[in-house]
């Protein structure tokens, strides 16, 4: 993990399968996390939540004394802790129920250890971005908290739309983000017909972050598909 | 009720035609009978001919020619009454005894109209007297007072026509009344029969002429409903069973994948062990995909997968599927080309985004699976007159014509009832077909332009108003 400060976050894992709990702990330990507690039931989980105050909770949906969805709702009455559902129920309705309740992510078993730790990392970064570092690019740095780009001695403020677009790209750094996803990030649902505006914004972002905006190295175009943000040293 | 009207119209047609035919037939029969009547009867003519054939000679009156033969053949007799004396001057041999020999003028008038002593008589005029031919009593029936109003005769053709018309009308009326009851009871029956194939429960009131038939339709509907319920129950059970199995297998598979993944990533372990762990991890990933596919396929097949149609942009979905694939980092072996015209930015249909993404993803994965040595995959979205097309094509090994034919015609083994257990192809394309048909689209398979395999998904263009798009 790149973000050492996140490794001290407290993780609560709720599942009724002891073997699975053990495995998740070993996965997360391998990934550098240290503070972890497990619970096998709803009541146990609630108690740990109240006393230990975890920074993130991983919940199974089927528990012996209730279901994860109602556990989540009860947790929400006293804590805003981010929640990831990890469950064997892969139906779309379940997924939508989970996300609809306000869960931060939903993963279906079976899963790859890497995917789990990546997703936990994403949630933690998003939640605790107050502590997020300044993003290093090849020719500049982005300070998302202050919404500005630092290039050499100069500071360029980011507009709200530019900030939205860059955040979306940063959340998926190193991966292509489609034109449609970026439009959605900047203009909301059903964003049709904003392709040209998006291109204009991308151009202005490049002027701020790239050393040579006509030969971009950090914000790469993938023709017809989308854009990719390349972090420094990657 | 188009069919009922058609039925009535046809009945009426037949009725009209048969009425006309019957009338024509009657006229013909009448004509034939009358003709035959005239041919063997003609008593007036016979009387006239007899009068002409009667000649006065020195020895008295003589009947010349064949007339006497004709008369005796007819069993008729004849007398000749002199104009002046009103006495019988001549008669045939066979004259009955009861025929008087002296006549008064009123006798003459009476016998001209009718009979002498019950013998039907006919008169013919000769030079100085009257020839009377009498026939046997049962030979002819004479109408004694044949006179009608002049107007009646003048209007006879119209009268006949009116009578015929009234008759036809009456027949129709009787027919309609007689049939309306039948038709009334037929209508709910036909309605019921027409409703049966819809699969909805049908109830026809068991009353009227066709109550038995109605009862049978109701029974049929009940049987169909029962069978439908049973089938649904079975299908639900099957889908639930698959869903249950796939649920239960997920947690154990998590452990296999999880630990295999950990071993694979553990750099302190020997390379061989890590390689083995990678294979375990890869194979369990395959199992995971298979379980997901099986579950989705069975749900789609039994309509248990809720489809959440919303206006979605096919270009965005296709683009996302391509990018998801590129982001997996397999581009070196499977370079992917985005060939959609840049001017085409929105192709909106009502659809389920996740399912459509799954369909395109499956096609890309399919190309990859069948080309282990790598291939270029091309994805493009096109707008045609009535449909949007998403075409996923590769330049890989492609398929044989037989395989293509099989893909087009043979049902998937999962849906096949032929009892074969030989797996023909994976679930990937089956799911694509199911998803596309759930969106009222069509899938077609073909050889790729560069020798590989090409799949086209076609979706009908629908009108979605602009407000929804924005």
XYZ file of C-alpha atoms in Angstrom:
704
model
C 0.000 0.000 0.000
C 1.143 3.453 -0.872
C -0.619 5.195 1.926
C 1.013 4.202 5.138
C -1.240 6.278 7.312
C -4.171 4.119 6.253
C -2.556 0.988 7.621
C -3.392 2.012 11.153
C -7.090 2.147 10.404
C -9.207 -0.192 12.488
C -11.048 -2.807 10.491
C -14.043 -4.776 11.743
C -14.851 -7.976 9.840
C -18.237 -9.608 10.426
C -18.864 -13.115 9.096
C -20.217 -16.313 10.596
C -17.547 -18.462 8.936
C -14.560 -18.606 11.264
C -12.331 -19.942 8.480
C -13.198 -17.064 6.245
C -12.546 -14.534 8.989
C -9.159 -16.063 9.529
C -8.387 -15.849 5.840
C -9.488 -12.235 5.477
C -7.341 -11.313 8.443
C -4.360 -13.052 6.921
C -4.958 -11.275 3.611
C -5.202 -7.879 5.235
C -2.219 -8.578 7.486
C -0.158 -9.444 4.447
C -1.234 -6.117 3.074
C 0.053 -4.288 6.098
C -3.068 -3.751 8.151
C -2.669 -4.422 11.843
C -5.768 -3.323 13.720
C -8.491 -5.865 13.058
C -11.339 -7.370 15.035
C -13.865 -9.986 14.012
C -17.468 -10.695 14.937
C -19.647 -13.691 14.123
C -23.034 -12.249 14.992
C -25.019 -9.050 14.697
C -25.002 -8.379 18.450
C -21.276 -8.961 18.721
C -20.679 -6.659 15.778
C -22.808 -3.877 17.295
C -20.979 -4.161 20.583
C -17.568 -3.928 18.912
C -18.762 -0.965 16.877
C -19.803 0.894 19.980
C -16.761 0.100 22.075
C -13.917 -0.173 19.597
C -15.141 2.356 16.996
C -13.673 0.785 13.827
C -12.705 2.956 10.838
C -14.198 0.547 8.313
C -16.514 -2.447 8.552
C -16.686 -5.474 6.284
C -20.091 -7.138 6.651
C -21.507 -10.454 5.529
C -25.209 -10.380 4.647
C -26.278 -13.709 6.161
C -25.605 -13.868 9.874
C -26.995 -16.299 12.441
C -28.951 -13.672 14.394
C -30.025 -11.324 11.602
C -28.938 -10.024 8.251
C -26.157 -7.660 7.353
C -28.494 -5.080 5.866
C -30.332 -4.512 9.134
C -27.042 -4.614 11.038
C -25.854 -1.859 8.712
C -28.967 0.202 9.369
C -28.559 -0.157 13.119
C -24.916 0.812 12.873
C -25.888 3.910 10.945
C -27.922 5.135 13.912
C -24.736 5.878 15.835
C -21.788 5.764 13.421
C -20.869 6.933 9.920
C -18.210 4.266 9.513
C -17.709 3.218 5.869
C -19.042 -0.243 5.099
C -18.170 -2.862 2.524
C -20.506 -5.791 2.091
C -18.733 -9.070 1.409
C -21.270 -11.746 0.748
C -22.147 -14.889 -1.094
C -25.389 -13.301 -2.242
C -24.592 -12.062 -5.699
C -28.042 -11.202 -6.903
C -28.470 -7.791 -8.412
C -31.265 -6.949 -5.972
C -28.995 -7.696 -3.028
C -26.255 -5.625 -4.546
C -28.688 -2.770 -5.071
C -30.133 -3.143 -1.586
C -26.665 -2.924 -0.107
C -25.572 0.035 -2.177
C -29.008 1.622 -1.893
C -28.709 1.637 1.874
C -25.584 3.679 1.477
C -22.889 1.032 1.681
C -19.594 2.093 0.161
C -19.018 -1.092 -1.788
C -20.386 -4.530 -2.367
C -18.249 -7.571 -3.121
C -19.484 -11.006 -4.005
C -17.735 -14.157 -2.880
C -15.599 -15.706 -4.085
C -13.122 -12.881 -4.375
C -9.446 -12.375 -4.976
C -7.420 -11.237 -1.972
C -5.907 -8.447 -4.038
C -9.319 -7.142 -5.028
C -10.451 -7.000 -1.422
C -7.443 -5.038 -0.253
C -7.637 -2.720 -3.268
C -11.272 -1.937 -2.585
C -10.647 -1.376 1.088
C -7.811 0.949 0.111
C -10.107 2.909 -2.225
C -12.793 3.310 0.427
C -10.300 4.383 3.050
C -8.642 6.874 0.727
C -11.991 8.339 -0.183
C -13.174 8.515 3.389
C -10.072 9.795 4.993
C -8.953 12.101 2.215
C -8.495 14.865 4.742
C -5.242 13.102 5.301
C -4.712 12.450 1.608
C -1.295 13.336 0.291
C -0.610 15.615 -2.589
C -0.730 13.655 -5.847
C 2.541 13.564 -7.706
C 2.468 13.793 -11.484
C 5.350 13.891 -13.935
C 5.420 17.670 -14.254
C 3.248 18.878 -11.355
C 1.379 18.059 -8.152
C -2.354 18.086 -7.504
C -3.648 19.190 -4.119
C -7.235 17.987 -4.111
C -8.017 19.507 -0.710
C -7.137 22.966 -1.843
C -8.263 22.328 -5.414
C -5.077 23.523 -6.990
C -2.217 22.357 -9.139
C 1.318 23.182 -8.218
C 3.648 23.382 -11.202
C 7.099 24.579 -10.284
C 6.656 27.836 -8.466
C 3.166 28.465 -9.811
C -0.178 27.564 -8.292
C -3.152 27.049 -10.627
C -6.603 26.879 -9.044
C -8.912 24.083 -10.309
C -12.515 24.866 -11.217
C -15.231 22.659 -9.733
C -15.648 20.701 -12.971
C -11.902 20.260 -13.401
C -11.710 19.027 -9.825
C -14.509 16.530 -10.448
C -12.867 15.249 -13.618
C -9.424 14.963 -12.050
C -10.843 13.228 -8.981
C -12.557 10.664 -11.148
C -9.317 10.091 -13.036
C -7.302 9.899 -9.826
C -9.658 7.377 -8.230
C -8.889 5.153 -11.189
C -5.289 6.244 -11.651
C -3.458 4.160 -14.205
C -6.711 2.874 -15.677
C -8.767 4.194 -18.548
C -11.839 6.137 -17.488
C -14.450 6.371 -20.248
C -15.678 9.660 -21.673
C -19.116 8.782 -20.317
C -17.858 8.175 -16.791
C -16.046 11.499 -16.795
C -19.113 13.331 -18.095
C -21.152 11.647 -15.393
C -18.630 12.685 -12.752
C -18.794 16.282 -13.921
C -22.400 16.690 -15.044
C -24.350 14.014 -13.194
C -26.657 11.297 -14.427
C -27.501 10.724 -18.087
C -24.801 13.024 -19.334
C -25.406 12.964 -23.074
C -23.896 15.428 -25.448
C -21.173 16.835 -23.196
C -18.305 15.252 -25.129
C -17.097 18.545 -26.554
C -17.293 20.350 -23.213
C -15.322 17.508 -21.700
C -12.613 17.928 -24.347
C -12.395 21.625 -23.547
C -12.013 20.900 -19.841
C -9.380 18.263 -20.497
C -7.451 20.798 -22.565
C -7.520 23.319 -19.726
C -6.516 20.693 -17.164
C -3.557 19.777 -19.359
C -2.497 23.387 -19.504
C -2.342 23.322 -15.719
C -0.754 19.914 -15.063
C 1.405 19.162 -18.108
C 4.826 20.584 -18.744
C 4.058 20.495 -22.461
C 0.257 20.465 -22.870
C 0.447 19.505 -26.554
C 2.480 16.395 -25.628
C 0.697 15.164 -22.522
C 2.396 12.555 -20.364
C 0.154 12.581 -17.268
C -3.308 12.879 -18.770
C -3.318 10.462 -21.690
C -6.020 10.267 -24.372
C -7.215 6.802 -25.348
C -8.792 7.564 -28.687
C -12.522 7.198 -28.801
C -12.669 5.581 -25.387
C -11.520 7.895 -22.638
C -8.593 9.208 -20.639
C -6.030 7.896 -18.204
C -4.173 9.670 -15.417
C -0.605 8.474 -15.030
C 0.966 9.131 -11.636
C 4.645 9.946 -11.309
C 6.950 6.970 -11.097
C 4.363 4.529 -12.452
C -65.184 -10.153 -33.041
C -64.051 -10.129 -36.620
C -64.486 -13.859 -37.066
C -68.126 -13.910 -36.015
C -68.996 -11.171 -38.469
C -67.156 -13.077 -41.120
C -69.056 -16.217 -40.211
C -72.414 -14.440 -40.386
C -71.516 -12.865 -43.689
C -70.558 -16.230 -45.081
C -73.786 -17.831 -43.792
C -75.813 -15.041 -45.360
C -73.984 -15.438 -48.634
C -74.675 -19.147 -48.712
C -78.305 -18.550 -47.827
C -78.781 -15.922 -50.499
C -77.105 -18.052 -53.116
C -79.147 -21.118 -52.199
C -82.382 -19.117 -52.252
C -81.652 -17.821 -55.730
C -80.646 -21.287 -56.862
C -83.826 -22.825 -55.430
C -85.976 -20.238 -57.208
C -84.209 -20.800 -60.494
C -84.511 -24.555 -60.013
C -88.227 -24.202 -59.304
C -88.769 -22.163 -62.422
C -86.913 -24.723 -64.471
C -88.884 -27.637 -62.987
C -92.118 -25.751 -63.532
C -91.170 -25.037 -67.106
C -90.280 -28.672 -67.755
C -93.536 -29.951 -66.227
C -95.683 -27.460 -68.117
C -93.865 -28.269 -71.312
C -94.583 -31.954 -70.850
C -98.196 -31.090 -70.042
C -98.629 -29.237 -73.274
C -96.909 -31.989 -75.214
C -99.229 -34.814 -74.239
C -102.435 -32.834 -73.614
C -103.547 -30.065 -75.917
C -107.288 -30.964 -75.674
C -108.357 -27.611 -77.195
C -106.089 -28.186 -80.174
C -107.360 -31.723 -80.552
C -110.945 -30.392 -80.584
C -110.003 -27.771 -83.187
C -108.231 -30.354 -85.364
C -111.160 -32.716 -85.037
C -113.464 -29.925 -86.251
C -111.226 -29.313 -89.246
C -110.926 -32.987 -90.018
C -114.718 -33.475 -90.028
C -116.004 -33.337 -93.610
C -119.480 -33.493 -94.920
C -119.877 -36.146 -97.669
C -122.824 -37.576 -99.456
C -123.104 -40.352 -96.923
C -122.947 -38.003 -93.969
C -120.075 -36.704 -91.884
C -116.706 -38.443 -92.032
C -113.657 -37.915 -89.864
C -110.723 -37.762 -92.236
C -107.030 -38.396 -91.615
C -105.617 -39.866 -88.403
C -107.971 -37.971 -86.151
C -110.124 -40.982 -85.259
C -106.976 -42.878 -84.257
C -105.846 -39.923 -82.194
C -109.188 -39.730 -80.451
C -109.435 -43.430 -79.724
C -105.878 -43.446 -78.446
C -106.865 -40.710 -76.019
C -110.003 -42.655 -75.195
C -111.926 -39.555 -76.183
C -115.246 -39.248 -77.913
C -116.582 -36.494 -80.201
C -119.923 -35.148 -81.329
C -120.916 -32.636 -83.972
C -123.745 -30.233 -83.123
C -125.419 -28.444 -85.976
C -125.702 -24.684 -85.684
C -129.327 -24.523 -86.819
C -130.941 -27.551 -85.211
C -128.717 -27.795 -82.131
C -128.912 -31.565 -82.613
C -126.095 -34.050 -82.718
C -125.474 -34.734 -86.385
C -122.483 -37.005 -85.978
C -120.617 -38.740 -83.169
C -117.858 -41.269 -82.685
C -118.530 -44.895 -82.043
C -117.515 -44.802 -78.441
C -119.952 -42.125 -77.360
C -121.232 -42.946 -73.864
C -124.963 -43.507 -73.628
C -125.556 -40.775 -71.154
C -124.583 -38.023 -73.590
C -127.706 -36.184 -74.771
C -128.372 -35.772 -78.477
C -130.183 -32.415 -78.249
C -128.711 -29.222 -76.787
C -129.915 -25.821 -75.788
C -127.796 -22.681 -76.068
C -127.243 -22.673 -72.314
C -126.110 -26.335 -72.557
C -123.589 -25.234 -75.187
C -122.324 -22.430 -72.976
C -122.029 -24.806 -70.037
C -120.224 -27.553 -71.955
C -117.828 -25.036 -73.452
C -116.758 -23.938 -69.976
C -116.990 -27.288 -68.312
C -118.406 -30.768 -68.624
C -121.129 -32.868 -70.101
C -122.243 -35.345 -67.502
C -118.881 -35.174 -65.793
C -116.848 -35.660 -69.005
C -114.462 -32.751 -69.563
C -115.368 -31.315 -72.960
C -113.539 -29.106 -75.455
C -115.031 -27.425 -78.497
C -113.801 -26.810 -81.958
C -115.622 -24.709 -84.564
C -116.417 -26.229 -87.912
C -118.280 -24.774 -90.929
C -121.896 -25.151 -89.826
C -121.631 -26.391 -86.334
C -119.610 -27.171 -83.288
C -117.408 -30.189 -82.661
C -117.280 -31.237 -79.021
C -114.550 -33.604 -77.896
C -115.139 -35.325 -74.579
C -112.412 -36.971 -72.529
C -112.677 -39.637 -69.843
C -113.837 -38.186 -66.547
C -110.478 -38.538 -64.805
C -108.427 -37.201 -67.695
C -108.682 -33.420 -67.205
C -109.678 -31.009 -64.524
C -111.249 -27.831 -65.854
C -111.273 -24.462 -64.182
C -114.804 -23.286 -64.742
C -114.648 -19.584 -64.011
C -111.291 -18.468 -65.308
C -111.527 -14.704 -65.070
C -109.383 -12.235 -63.184
C -109.237 -8.533 -62.635
C -107.509 -6.986 -65.554
C -105.225 -5.089 -63.192
C -104.350 -8.299 -61.445
C -103.089 -9.823 -64.645
C -101.416 -6.607 -65.677
C -99.566 -6.402 -62.362
C -98.874 -10.113 -62.166
C -95.125 -9.831 -62.863
C -94.715 -7.274 -60.081
C -96.889 -9.254 -57.757
C -94.792 -12.327 -58.383
C -91.608 -10.380 -57.757
C -92.977 -8.879 -54.548
C -94.097 -12.269 -53.355
C -90.694 -13.741 -54.059
C -89.049 -10.812 -52.289
C -91.279 -11.142 -49.267
C -90.555 -14.838 -49.218
C -86.839 -14.283 -49.249
C -87.167 -11.710 -46.518
C -89.214 -14.104 -44.435
C -86.658 -16.837 -44.896
C -83.928 -14.472 -43.725
C -85.968 -13.420 -40.782
C -86.631 -16.965 -39.721
C -83.003 -17.807 -40.280
C -81.789 -14.859 -38.252
C -84.079 -15.569 -35.366
C -83.192 -19.223 -35.405
C -79.494 -18.518 -35.581
C -79.129 -15.509 -33.372
C -79.451 -17.746 -30.379
C -76.810 -20.056 -31.720
C -74.545 -17.195 -32.662
C -75.031 -15.647 -29.268
C -73.818 -18.806 -27.641
C -71.029 -19.239 -30.195
C -69.530 -15.833 -29.514
C -68.334 -16.424 -25.951
C -67.063 -19.817 -27.068
C -64.951 -18.365 -29.845
C -63.793 -15.621 -27.481
C -62.794 -18.298 -25.033
C -60.948 -20.362 -27.610
C -59.129 -17.307 -28.866
C -58.097 -16.380 -25.338
C -56.738 -19.857 -24.558
C -53.353 -19.482 -26.287
C -52.611 -16.299 -24.309
C -52.087 -18.536 -21.284
C -54.420 -16.456 -19.140
C -57.239 -18.176 -17.274
C -60.392 -18.378 -19.397
C -63.950 -18.706 -18.127
C -66.965 -19.082 -20.433
C -70.475 -19.029 -18.949
C -71.902 -22.520 -19.255
C -75.306 -21.542 -20.599
C -77.230 -21.744 -23.833
C -77.081 -24.181 -26.712
C -73.359 -24.762 -26.437
C -73.067 -25.137 -22.673
C -71.210 -28.445 -23.087
C -68.638 -26.823 -25.291
C -68.228 -23.952 -22.830
C -67.687 -26.423 -20.022
C -64.994 -28.157 -22.052
C -63.250 -24.857 -22.715
C -63.314 -24.055 -19.016
C -61.873 -27.459 -18.258
C -59.161 -26.962 -20.858
C -58.292 -23.614 -19.347
C -58.089 -25.174 -15.915
C -55.810 -27.899 -17.195
C -53.595 -25.359 -18.925
C -53.432 -23.204 -15.809
C -52.578 -26.184 -13.679
C -49.845 -27.223 -16.079
C -48.513 -23.686 -16.217
C -48.420 -23.493 -12.439
C -46.672 -26.830 -12.208
C -44.171 -25.854 -14.839
C -43.527 -22.548 -13.140
C -43.098 -24.288 -9.835
C -40.629 -26.687 -11.388
C -38.735 -23.921 -13.116
C -38.629 -21.831 -9.985
C -37.428 -24.843 -8.044
C -34.734 -25.458 -10.609
C -33.590 -21.844 -10.666
C -33.663 -21.723 -6.881
C -31.699 -24.893 -6.712
C -29.025 -23.524 -9.006
C -29.043 -20.266 -7.083
C -28.738 -22.129 -3.770
C -25.889 -24.285 -4.957
C -24.029 -21.338 -6.355
C -24.542 -19.455 -3.123
C -23.272 -22.287 -0.974
C -20.261 -22.864 -3.136
C -19.136 -19.249 -2.920
C -17.740 -19.217 0.595
C -15.619 -22.367 0.195
C -14.442 -21.102 -3.156
C -13.475 -17.812 -1.495
C -11.141 -19.726 0.757
C -9.588 -21.614 -2.146
C -9.095 -18.436 -4.131
C -8.008 -16.422 -1.144
C -5.314 -18.738 0.071
C -4.158 -19.623 -3.419
C -3.848 -15.904 -4.122
C -1.852 -15.409 -0.965
C 0.506 -18.254 -1.748
C 0.907 -16.918 -5.251
C 1.858 -13.487 -3.935
C 4.214 -14.762 -1.226
C 7.669 -14.002 -2.535
C 9.364 -16.080 0.133
C 7.951 -19.289 -1.382
C 9.638 -21.258 -4.174
C 8.634 -20.320 -7.719
C 7.137 -23.761 -8.418
C 4.788 -23.565 -5.440
C 3.682 -20.083 -6.435
C 3.070 -21.234 -9.976
C 0.894 -24.065 -8.716
C -0.975 -21.627 -6.515
C -1.531 -19.400 -9.530
C -3.073 -22.295 -11.427
C -5.337 -23.059 -8.475
C -6.307 -19.394 -8.331
C -6.944 -19.215 -12.092
C -9.015 -22.374 -12.103
C -11.067 -21.256 -9.138
C -11.661 -17.943 -10.894
C -12.975 -19.972 -13.816
C -15.237 -21.879 -11.457
C -16.454 -18.625 -10.004
C -17.305 -17.286 -13.454
C -19.004 -20.529 -14.320
C -21.159 -20.385 -11.205
C -22.099 -16.788 -11.892
C -22.897 -17.613 -15.512
C -24.941 -20.653 -14.590
C -26.915 -18.696 -12.056
C -27.575 -15.793 -14.396
C -28.409 -18.064 -17.322
C -30.928 -20.042 -15.315
C -32.518 -16.882 -13.960
C -32.773 -15.302 -17.377
C -34.175 -18.499 -18.806
C -36.913 -18.682 -16.199
C -37.552 -14.937 -16.203
C -36.420 -14.627 -12.617
C -33.789 -12.040 -13.338
C -35.430 -8.672 -12.908
C -34.538 -6.411 -15.779
C -34.449 -2.757 -14.831
C -35.011 -0.923 -18.074
C -33.870 2.677 -18.105
C -32.770 4.833 -20.987
C -29.162 3.798 -21.521
C -26.586 4.814 -24.068
C -25.268 1.815 -25.997
C -22.146 3.722 -27.039
C -21.307 4.439 -23.396
C -21.969 0.828 -22.440
C -19.856 -0.585 -25.247
C -17.096 1.901 -24.467
C -17.180 0.933 -20.808
C -16.978 -2.770 -21.657
C -13.964 -2.147 -23.873
C -12.255 -0.013 -21.251
C -12.963 -2.566 -18.530
C -11.236 -5.134 -20.691
C -8.280 -2.870 -21.446
C -7.953 -2.050 -17.757
C -7.481 -5.761 -17.063
C -4.101 -5.270 -18.725
C -4.333 -7.952 -21.408
C -3.889 -5.560 -24.275
C -0.570 -6.950 -25.418
C -1.980 -10.315 -26.308
C -5.468 -9.100 -27.149
C -5.239 -5.597 -28.581
C -8.681 -4.115 -28.766
C -9.889 -1.621 -31.349
C -12.682 0.869 -30.821
C -14.119 1.405 -34.280
C -17.211 3.444 -33.533
C -17.702 6.527 -35.672
C -16.770 9.496 -33.511
C -19.843 11.376 -34.647
C -22.033 8.696 -33.112
C -22.130 9.558 -29.430
C -25.579 8.484 -28.278
C -27.636 5.416 -29.115
C -30.300 5.344 -26.463
C -32.463 2.314 -25.795
C -34.440 1.210 -22.785
C -32.241 -1.343 -21.176
C -30.459 -2.766 -18.188
C -26.968 -1.314 -18.166
C -25.354 -4.068 -16.142
C -26.810 -6.863 -18.249
C -25.876 -5.182 -21.521
C -22.347 -4.640 -20.254
C -22.267 -8.282 -19.325
C -23.328 -9.261 -22.844
C -20.582 -7.242 -24.539
C -18.067 -8.367 -21.932
C -18.996 -11.976 -22.631
C -18.380 -11.500 -26.346
C -14.940 -9.983 -25.732
C -14.108 -12.794 -23.310
C -15.387 -15.300 -25.856
C -12.961 -14.044 -28.496
C -10.193 -14.263 -25.953
C -11.082 -17.784 -24.794
C -11.178 -19.157 -28.320
C -7.903 -17.539 -29.326
C -5.344 -18.573 -26.729
C -2.580 -17.369 -29.052
C -3.996 -13.866 -29.088
C -6.027 -11.847 -31.553
C -7.172 -8.334 -32.250
C -10.692 -7.671 -31.072
C -12.732 -4.921 -32.643
C -15.824 -3.377 -31.093
C -18.060 -0.911 -32.822
C -21.503 0.584 -32.466
C -23.485 1.484 -35.572
C -26.776 3.169 -36.202
C -28.906 1.698 -38.976
C -32.363 2.679 -40.191
C -34.341 0.760 -37.637
C -31.747 -0.617 -35.282
C -28.580 -0.004 -33.354
C -25.877 -2.555 -33.814
C -23.037 -3.535 -31.582
C -20.505 -5.616 -33.464
C -17.768 -7.542 -31.693
C -15.348 -9.102 -34.116
C -11.945 -10.716 -33.945
C -9.293 -11.764 -36.437
C -8.514 -15.002 -34.650
C -9.007 -18.633 -35.595
C -12.690 -18.115 -36.369
C -15.222 -20.887 -36.705
C -16.046 -23.509 -39.283
C -19.235 -23.246 -41.309
C -20.630 -26.256 -39.453
C -19.959 -24.673 -36.102
C -21.572 -21.451 -37.276
C -24.633 -23.358 -38.417
C -24.728 -25.141 -35.080
C -24.526 -21.858 -33.200
C -27.392 -20.499 -35.245
C -29.686 -23.484 -35.039
C -28.891 -25.808 -32.142
C -30.273 -24.925 -28.738
C -27.774 -24.742 -25.934
C -27.348 -27.982 -24.027
C -28.675 -26.312 -20.921
C -31.939 -25.592 -22.712
C -31.939 -28.737 -24.804
C -34.434 -31.469 -24.044
C -32.810 -34.035 -26.263
C -31.104 -35.674 -23.306
C -27.615 -35.178 -24.628
C -25.048 -34.267 -22.062
C -22.289 -33.413 -24.460
C -21.460 -29.802 -23.782
C -21.416 -27.847 -27.011
C -20.231 -24.459 -25.921
C -19.907 -22.408 -22.783
C -22.600 -20.361 -21.185
C -21.152 -17.079 -22.418
C -22.961 -16.897 -25.750
C -26.139 -18.344 -24.273
C -26.253 -15.485 -21.777
C -25.581 -12.983 -24.542
C -28.560 -14.374 -26.443
C -30.770 -14.291 -23.372
C -29.829 -10.729 -22.479
C -30.322 -9.486 -26.018
C -33.693 -11.151 -26.414
C -34.766 -9.736 -23.045
C -34.118 -6.374 -24.712
C -36.145 -7.391 -27.784
C -32.993 -7.478 -29.838
C -31.391 -10.133 -31.997
C -27.998 -11.838 -32.038
C -26.369 -12.980 -35.237
C -23.168 -14.913 -35.724
C -20.948 -14.665 -38.789
C -17.418 -15.049 -40.046
C -15.348 -11.985 -39.300
C -14.157 -9.758 -42.104
C -10.603 -10.758 -41.268
C -11.310 -14.438 -40.909
C -12.233 -14.498 -37.252
C -15.584 -14.628 -35.568
C -18.112 -11.800 -35.581
C -21.168 -11.327 -33.420
C -23.734 -8.619 -34.066
C -26.198 -7.517 -31.436
C -29.083 -5.589 -32.945
C -31.502 -3.528 -30.869
C -34.568 -1.846 -32.312
C -34.477 1.938 -32.210
C -37.170 3.277 -29.942
C -38.427 6.780 -29.347
C -37.337 8.069 -26.004
C -38.289 11.645 -25.547
C -35.560 14.200 -25.020
C -36.452 15.038 -21.467
C -35.651 11.526 -20.387
C -32.297 11.717 -22.091
C -31.239 14.915 -20.412
